[in-house]
Coordinates of C-alpha atoms in Angstrom, one line a residue:
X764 CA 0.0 0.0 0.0
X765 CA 2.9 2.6 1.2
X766 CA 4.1 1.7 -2.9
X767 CA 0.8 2.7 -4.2
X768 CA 0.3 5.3 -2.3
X769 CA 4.3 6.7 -3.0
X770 CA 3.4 6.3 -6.8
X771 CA -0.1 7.7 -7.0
X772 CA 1.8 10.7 -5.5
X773 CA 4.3 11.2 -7.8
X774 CA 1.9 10.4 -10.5
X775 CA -0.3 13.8 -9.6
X776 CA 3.2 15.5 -8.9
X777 CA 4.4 14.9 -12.9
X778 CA 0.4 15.2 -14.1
X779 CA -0.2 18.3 -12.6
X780 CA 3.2 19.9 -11.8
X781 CA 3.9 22.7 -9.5
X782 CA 3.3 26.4 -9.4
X783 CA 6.2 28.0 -9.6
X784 CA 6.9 32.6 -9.8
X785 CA 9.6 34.5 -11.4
X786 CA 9.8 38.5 -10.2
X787 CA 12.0 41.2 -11.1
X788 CA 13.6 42.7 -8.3
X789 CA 15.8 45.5 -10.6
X790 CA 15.8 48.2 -12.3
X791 CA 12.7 49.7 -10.2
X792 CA 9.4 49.3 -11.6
X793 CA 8.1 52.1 -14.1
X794 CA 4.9 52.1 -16.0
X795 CA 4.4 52.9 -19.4
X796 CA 3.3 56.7 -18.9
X797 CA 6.6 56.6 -16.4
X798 CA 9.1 54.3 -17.6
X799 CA 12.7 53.2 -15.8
X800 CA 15.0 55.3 -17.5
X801 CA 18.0 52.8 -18.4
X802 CA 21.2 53.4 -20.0
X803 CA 23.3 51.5 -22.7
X804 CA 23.7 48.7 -20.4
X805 CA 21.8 47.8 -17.4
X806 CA 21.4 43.9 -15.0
X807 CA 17.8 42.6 -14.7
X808 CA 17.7 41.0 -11.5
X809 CA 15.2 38.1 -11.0
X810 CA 14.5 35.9 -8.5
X811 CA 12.4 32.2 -8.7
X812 CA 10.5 30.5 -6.5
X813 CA 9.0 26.8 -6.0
X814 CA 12.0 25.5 -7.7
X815 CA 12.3 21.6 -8.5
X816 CA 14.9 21.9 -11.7
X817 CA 17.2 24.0 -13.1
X818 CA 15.2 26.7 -15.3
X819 CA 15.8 28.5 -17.7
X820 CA 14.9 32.3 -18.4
X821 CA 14.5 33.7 -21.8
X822 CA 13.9 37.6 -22.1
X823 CA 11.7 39.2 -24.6
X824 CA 11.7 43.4 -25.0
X825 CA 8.7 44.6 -27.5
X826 CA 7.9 48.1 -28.4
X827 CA 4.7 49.4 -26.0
X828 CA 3.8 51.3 -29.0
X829 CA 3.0 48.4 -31.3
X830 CA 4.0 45.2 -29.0
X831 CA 6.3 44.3 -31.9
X832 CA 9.3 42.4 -30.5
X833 CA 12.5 44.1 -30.7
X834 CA 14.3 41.4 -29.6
X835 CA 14.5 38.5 -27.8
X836 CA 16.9 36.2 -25.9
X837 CA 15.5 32.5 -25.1
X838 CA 17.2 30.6 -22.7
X839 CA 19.6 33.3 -22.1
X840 CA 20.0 32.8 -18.3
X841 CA 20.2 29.2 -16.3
X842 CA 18.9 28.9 -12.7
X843 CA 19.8 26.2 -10.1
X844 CA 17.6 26.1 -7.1
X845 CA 19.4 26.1 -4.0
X846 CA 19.3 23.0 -1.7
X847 CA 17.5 23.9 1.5
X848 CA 14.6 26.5 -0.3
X849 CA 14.1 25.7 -3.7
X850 CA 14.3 29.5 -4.5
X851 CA 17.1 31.1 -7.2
X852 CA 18.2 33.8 -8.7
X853 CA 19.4 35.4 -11.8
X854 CA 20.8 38.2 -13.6
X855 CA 20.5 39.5 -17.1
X856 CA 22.1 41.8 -18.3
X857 CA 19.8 44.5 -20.9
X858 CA 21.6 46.0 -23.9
X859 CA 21.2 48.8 -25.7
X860 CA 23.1 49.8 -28.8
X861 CA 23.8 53.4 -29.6
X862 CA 21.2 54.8 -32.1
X863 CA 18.4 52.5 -30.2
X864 CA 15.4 54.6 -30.1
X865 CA 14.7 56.1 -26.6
X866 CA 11.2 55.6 -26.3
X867 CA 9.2 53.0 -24.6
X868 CA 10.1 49.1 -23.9
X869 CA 8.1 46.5 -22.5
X870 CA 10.5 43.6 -21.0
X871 CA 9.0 40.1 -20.4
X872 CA 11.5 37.9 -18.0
X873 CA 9.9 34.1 -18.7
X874 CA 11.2 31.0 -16.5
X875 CA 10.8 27.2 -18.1
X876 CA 11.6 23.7 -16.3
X877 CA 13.8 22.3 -18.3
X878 CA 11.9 18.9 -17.6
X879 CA 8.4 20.9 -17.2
X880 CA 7.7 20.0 -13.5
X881 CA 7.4 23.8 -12.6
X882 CA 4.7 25.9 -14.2
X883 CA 6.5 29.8 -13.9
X884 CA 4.1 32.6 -14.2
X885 CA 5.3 35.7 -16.8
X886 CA 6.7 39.0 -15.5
X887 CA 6.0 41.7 -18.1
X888 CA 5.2 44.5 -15.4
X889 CA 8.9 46.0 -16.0
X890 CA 8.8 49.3 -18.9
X891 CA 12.2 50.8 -19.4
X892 CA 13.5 53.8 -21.6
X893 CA 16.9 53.6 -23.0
X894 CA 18.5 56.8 -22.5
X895 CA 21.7 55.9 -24.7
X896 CA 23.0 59.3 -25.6
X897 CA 25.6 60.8 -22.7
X898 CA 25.2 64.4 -21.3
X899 CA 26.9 67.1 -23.5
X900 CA 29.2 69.4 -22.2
X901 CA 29.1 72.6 -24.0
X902 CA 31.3 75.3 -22.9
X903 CA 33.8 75.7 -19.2
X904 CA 35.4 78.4 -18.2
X905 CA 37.7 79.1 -16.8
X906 CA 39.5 77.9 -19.8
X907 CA 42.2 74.9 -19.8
X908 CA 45.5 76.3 -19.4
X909 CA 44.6 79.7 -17.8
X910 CA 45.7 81.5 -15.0
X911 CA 43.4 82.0 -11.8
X912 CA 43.7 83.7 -8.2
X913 CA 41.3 84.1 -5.4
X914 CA 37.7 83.1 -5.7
X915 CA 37.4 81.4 -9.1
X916 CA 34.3 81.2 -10.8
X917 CA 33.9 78.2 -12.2
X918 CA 30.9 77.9 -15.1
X919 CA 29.7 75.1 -17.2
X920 CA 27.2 74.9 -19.7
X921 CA 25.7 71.6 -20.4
X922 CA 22.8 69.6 -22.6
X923 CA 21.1 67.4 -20.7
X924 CA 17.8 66.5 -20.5
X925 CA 17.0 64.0 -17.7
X926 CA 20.2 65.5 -15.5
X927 CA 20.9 63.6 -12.5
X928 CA 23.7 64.9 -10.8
X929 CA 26.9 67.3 -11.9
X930 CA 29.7 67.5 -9.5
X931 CA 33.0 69.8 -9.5
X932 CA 36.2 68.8 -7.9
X933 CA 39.8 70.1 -7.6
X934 CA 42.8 67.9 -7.6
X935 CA 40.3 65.2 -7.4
X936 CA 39.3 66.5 -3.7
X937 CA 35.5 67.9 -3.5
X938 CA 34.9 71.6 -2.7
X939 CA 32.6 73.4 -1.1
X940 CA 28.8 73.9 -3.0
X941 CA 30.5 71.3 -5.6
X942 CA 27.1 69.4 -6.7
X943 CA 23.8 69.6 -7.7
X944 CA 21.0 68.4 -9.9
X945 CA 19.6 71.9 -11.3
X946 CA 20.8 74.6 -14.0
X947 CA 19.3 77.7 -15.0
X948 CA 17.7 78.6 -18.1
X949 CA 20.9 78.8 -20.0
X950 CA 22.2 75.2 -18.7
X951 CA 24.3 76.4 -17.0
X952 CA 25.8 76.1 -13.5
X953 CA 28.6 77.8 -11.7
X954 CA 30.6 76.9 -8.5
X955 CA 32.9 79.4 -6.7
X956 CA 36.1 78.1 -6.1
X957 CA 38.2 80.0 -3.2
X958 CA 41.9 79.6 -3.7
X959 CA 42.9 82.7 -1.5
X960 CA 43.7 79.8 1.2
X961 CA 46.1 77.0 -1.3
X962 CA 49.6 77.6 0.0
X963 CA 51.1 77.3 -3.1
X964 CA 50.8 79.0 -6.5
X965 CA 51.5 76.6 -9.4
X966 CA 48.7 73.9 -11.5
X967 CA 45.6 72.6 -10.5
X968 CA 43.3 70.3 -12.2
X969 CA 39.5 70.9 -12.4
X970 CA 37.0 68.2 -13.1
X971 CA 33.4 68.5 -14.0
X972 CA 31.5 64.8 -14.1
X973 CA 27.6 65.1 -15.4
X974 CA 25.4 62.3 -15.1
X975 CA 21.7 61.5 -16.4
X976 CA 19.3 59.6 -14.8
X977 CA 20.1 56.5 -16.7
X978 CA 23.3 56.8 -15.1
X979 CA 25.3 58.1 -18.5
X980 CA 28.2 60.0 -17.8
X981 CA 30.5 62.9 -19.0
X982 CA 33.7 64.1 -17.7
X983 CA 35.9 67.0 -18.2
X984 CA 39.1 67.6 -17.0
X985 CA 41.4 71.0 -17.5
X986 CA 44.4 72.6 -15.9
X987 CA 44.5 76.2 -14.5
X988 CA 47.3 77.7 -13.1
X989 CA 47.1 79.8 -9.6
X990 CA 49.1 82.8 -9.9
X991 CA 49.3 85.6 -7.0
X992 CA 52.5 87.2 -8.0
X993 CA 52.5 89.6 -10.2
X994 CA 54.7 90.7 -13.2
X995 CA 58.0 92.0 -13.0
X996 CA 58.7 94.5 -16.0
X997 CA 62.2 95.7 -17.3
X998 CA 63.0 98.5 -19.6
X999 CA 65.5 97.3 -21.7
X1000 CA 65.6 100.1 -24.0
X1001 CA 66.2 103.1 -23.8
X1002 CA 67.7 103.6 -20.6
X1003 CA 67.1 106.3 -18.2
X1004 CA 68.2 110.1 -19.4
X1005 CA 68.5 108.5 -23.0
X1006 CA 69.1 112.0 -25.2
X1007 CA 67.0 111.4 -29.3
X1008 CA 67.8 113.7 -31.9
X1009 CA 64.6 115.6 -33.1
X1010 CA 62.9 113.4 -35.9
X1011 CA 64.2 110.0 -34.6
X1012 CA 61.8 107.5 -33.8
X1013 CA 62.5 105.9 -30.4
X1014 CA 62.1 102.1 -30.5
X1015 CA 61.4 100.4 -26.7
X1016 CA 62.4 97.1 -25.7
X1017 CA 60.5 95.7 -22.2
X1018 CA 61.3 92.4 -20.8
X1019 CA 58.5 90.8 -18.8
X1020 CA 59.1 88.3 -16.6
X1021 CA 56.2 86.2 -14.6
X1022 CA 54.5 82.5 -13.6
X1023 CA 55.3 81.4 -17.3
X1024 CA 56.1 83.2 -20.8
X1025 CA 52.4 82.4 -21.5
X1026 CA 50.8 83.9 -18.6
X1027 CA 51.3 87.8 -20.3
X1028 CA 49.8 88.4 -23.5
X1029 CA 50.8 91.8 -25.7
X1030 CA 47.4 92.8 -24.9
X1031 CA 48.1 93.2 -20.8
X1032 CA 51.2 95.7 -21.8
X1033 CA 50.8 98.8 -22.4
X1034 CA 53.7 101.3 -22.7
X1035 CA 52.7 105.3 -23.2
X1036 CA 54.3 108.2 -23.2
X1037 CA 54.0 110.8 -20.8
X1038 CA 54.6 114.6 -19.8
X1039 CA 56.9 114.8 -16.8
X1040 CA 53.3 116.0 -15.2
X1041 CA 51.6 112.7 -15.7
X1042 CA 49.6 113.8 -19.1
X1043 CA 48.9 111.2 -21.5
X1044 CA 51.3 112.1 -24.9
X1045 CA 50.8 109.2 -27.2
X1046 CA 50.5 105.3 -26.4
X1047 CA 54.0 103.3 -28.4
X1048 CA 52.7 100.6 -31.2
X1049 CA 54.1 96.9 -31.2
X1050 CA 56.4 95.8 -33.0
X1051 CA 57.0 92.5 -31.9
X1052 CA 56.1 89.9 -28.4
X1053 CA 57.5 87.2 -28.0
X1054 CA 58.9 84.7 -25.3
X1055 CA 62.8 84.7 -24.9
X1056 CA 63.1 81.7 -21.9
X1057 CA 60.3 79.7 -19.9
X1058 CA 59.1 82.6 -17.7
X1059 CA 60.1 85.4 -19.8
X1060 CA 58.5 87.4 -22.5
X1061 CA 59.8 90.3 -24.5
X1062 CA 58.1 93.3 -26.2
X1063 CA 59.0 95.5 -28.5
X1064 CA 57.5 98.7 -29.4
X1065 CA 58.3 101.9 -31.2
X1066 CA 56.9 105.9 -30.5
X1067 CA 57.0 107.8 -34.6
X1068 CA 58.6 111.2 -34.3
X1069 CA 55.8 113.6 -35.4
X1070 CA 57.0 117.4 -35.5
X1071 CA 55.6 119.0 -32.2
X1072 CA 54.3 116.4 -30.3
X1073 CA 57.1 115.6 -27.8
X1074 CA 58.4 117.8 -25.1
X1075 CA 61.5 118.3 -25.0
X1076 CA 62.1 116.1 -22.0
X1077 CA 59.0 113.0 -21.0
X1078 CA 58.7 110.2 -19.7
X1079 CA 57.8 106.5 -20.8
X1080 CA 55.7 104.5 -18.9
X1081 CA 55.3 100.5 -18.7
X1082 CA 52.5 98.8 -16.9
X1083 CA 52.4 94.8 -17.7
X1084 CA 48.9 92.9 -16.1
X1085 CA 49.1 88.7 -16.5
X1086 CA 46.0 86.4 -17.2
X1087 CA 45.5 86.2 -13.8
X1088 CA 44.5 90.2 -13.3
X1089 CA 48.2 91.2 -11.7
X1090 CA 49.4 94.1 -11.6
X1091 CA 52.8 95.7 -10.6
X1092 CA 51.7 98.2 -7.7
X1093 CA 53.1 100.9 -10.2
X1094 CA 54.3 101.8 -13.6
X1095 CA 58.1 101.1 -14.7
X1096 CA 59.4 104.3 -16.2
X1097 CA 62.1 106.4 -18.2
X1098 CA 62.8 109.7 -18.5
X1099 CA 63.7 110.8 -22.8
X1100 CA 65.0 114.0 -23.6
X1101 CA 65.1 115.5 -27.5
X1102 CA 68.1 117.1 -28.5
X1103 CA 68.1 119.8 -31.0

């Protein structure tokens, strides 16, 4: 009777079979009129119950549009149940190509017995969204390879439409205010950096990472210079009490030294003439500018004799302002006489 009884058991067991569930536990649950945002790649986690066999999970995505299928994986994933629940788990992971359009996905996650004692039930509640194209960003400034002191305002103008999180750091180290999940109406956000306190002068990194909701990312990196010191200018020509016969041209040679011989450009020197009063006479034209060692740059100008407009004696004044916004407390000068 117990062998009757044993058989007649296993009889309903194989006729009937058992009920069995497959769930997704991840990405989170969207609907179709609010979809899970996912990027290029993303792991379906799933999880089955009521095990007997190994199963196998196959993983359709269709269009919600049309239900057409735009692809499918069968028997992409195997399951073992484990010994003391008869419960497993899988993972699968979701791929989207670049150019996949970004609008809405249903994704069915089916379970079979691969000897059909277990009857799974279908989970087609997940809807996803490929987000496949990474956050844009459009403009930074401070430019790479400038020169910065005291409170530095960093800008940055991005495209991105389901914005996450942007974060700013220095020498990989966070600063103050450095993220946030907001721009204006321009896309842009700015964080003040305040390097009154850095020790040193010399190169810093700045990094700007952007990510989107479907956890896309962008990074920029540039290198800024702190400078706090400023210029020092030479008047290499002419020298002080230098005597010019009336209708000679006078040409000027300034040496400017600094952080670099790319941290002055022409356009921060400007060398003028002067009455021995202070009154602007005429501003000198460039000739040349050019560097002459790794911290040193050279400019050359020249003042055109025009009948009458120079005093007899005046004086020549040099002011040289870096990248940075330093400036010498005052003007290098020399006093020029005109012989007759």
């Amino acid at each position: 009777m117990k062998r009757v009884f044993l058989s007649v058991v296993c009889a309903c067991a194989t006729a009937f079979g058992f009920a069995g569930n497959i769930n997704v536990n991840s990405p989170a649950r969207g609907t179709a009129l609010a979809p899970t945002l996912v990027g290029t790649s993303k792991p379906i986690n799933f999880a089955l119950t009521n095990m007997v066999n190994e199963a196998k999970v196959s993983i359709k995505v269709l269009r919600q549009s049309d239900n057409t299928v735009f692809f499918e994986s069968i028997d992409a994933v195997s399951v073992t149940p484990s010994t003391n629940n008869h419960d497993g788990n899988g993972t699968f992971n979701l791929t989207f190509a670049q150019g996949t359009p970004e609008v809405v996905f249903r994704v069915e996650v089916r379970a079979r017995d691969i000897n059909n004692e277990t009857t799974y039930n279908v989970d087609q509640d997940l809807f996803v969204k490929p987000d496949v194209t990474k956050p844009k960003i459009l403009s930074f400034n401070p430019i790479s390879n400038s020169f910065v002191k005291g409170v530095v305002p960093i800008r940055v103008r991005i495209l991105e439409t389901n914005l996450k999180e942007w974060r700013v750091q220095v020498d990989g180290a966070d600063i103050p205010n450095n993220t946030g999940s907001t721009v204006n109406a321009l896309g842009e956000f700015v964080v003040s950096w305040d390097a009154t306190g850095i020790p040193l002068d010399g190169p810093k990194s700045i990094s700007v990472r952007v990510r989107d909701l479907a956890d896309n990312e962008e990074t920029t990196n540039i290198t800024v210079t702190i400078d706090r010191v400023a210029p020092t200018v030479i008047i290499r020509a002419p020298v002080n009490n230098t005597t010019f016969s009336a209708g000679t041209s006078i040409t000027i040679t300034v040496d400017i030294r600094d952080a670099s011989n790319s941290s002055v450009n022409f356009s921060g020197v400007d060398v003028v003439a002067r009455t021995t009063a202070g009154v602007f006479i005429i501003r000198a034209s460039r000739i040349s500018f050019q560097a002459i060692d790794a911290n040193t740059s050279r400019w050359v100008g020249r003042i055109r004799w025009v009948n009458g407009q120079l005093p007899a004696s005046f004086k020549i004044h040099v002011t040289a302002m870096d990248r940075a916004g330093n400036l010498p407390p005052t003007p290098q000068t020399v006093t020029v006489r005109i012989g007759s």
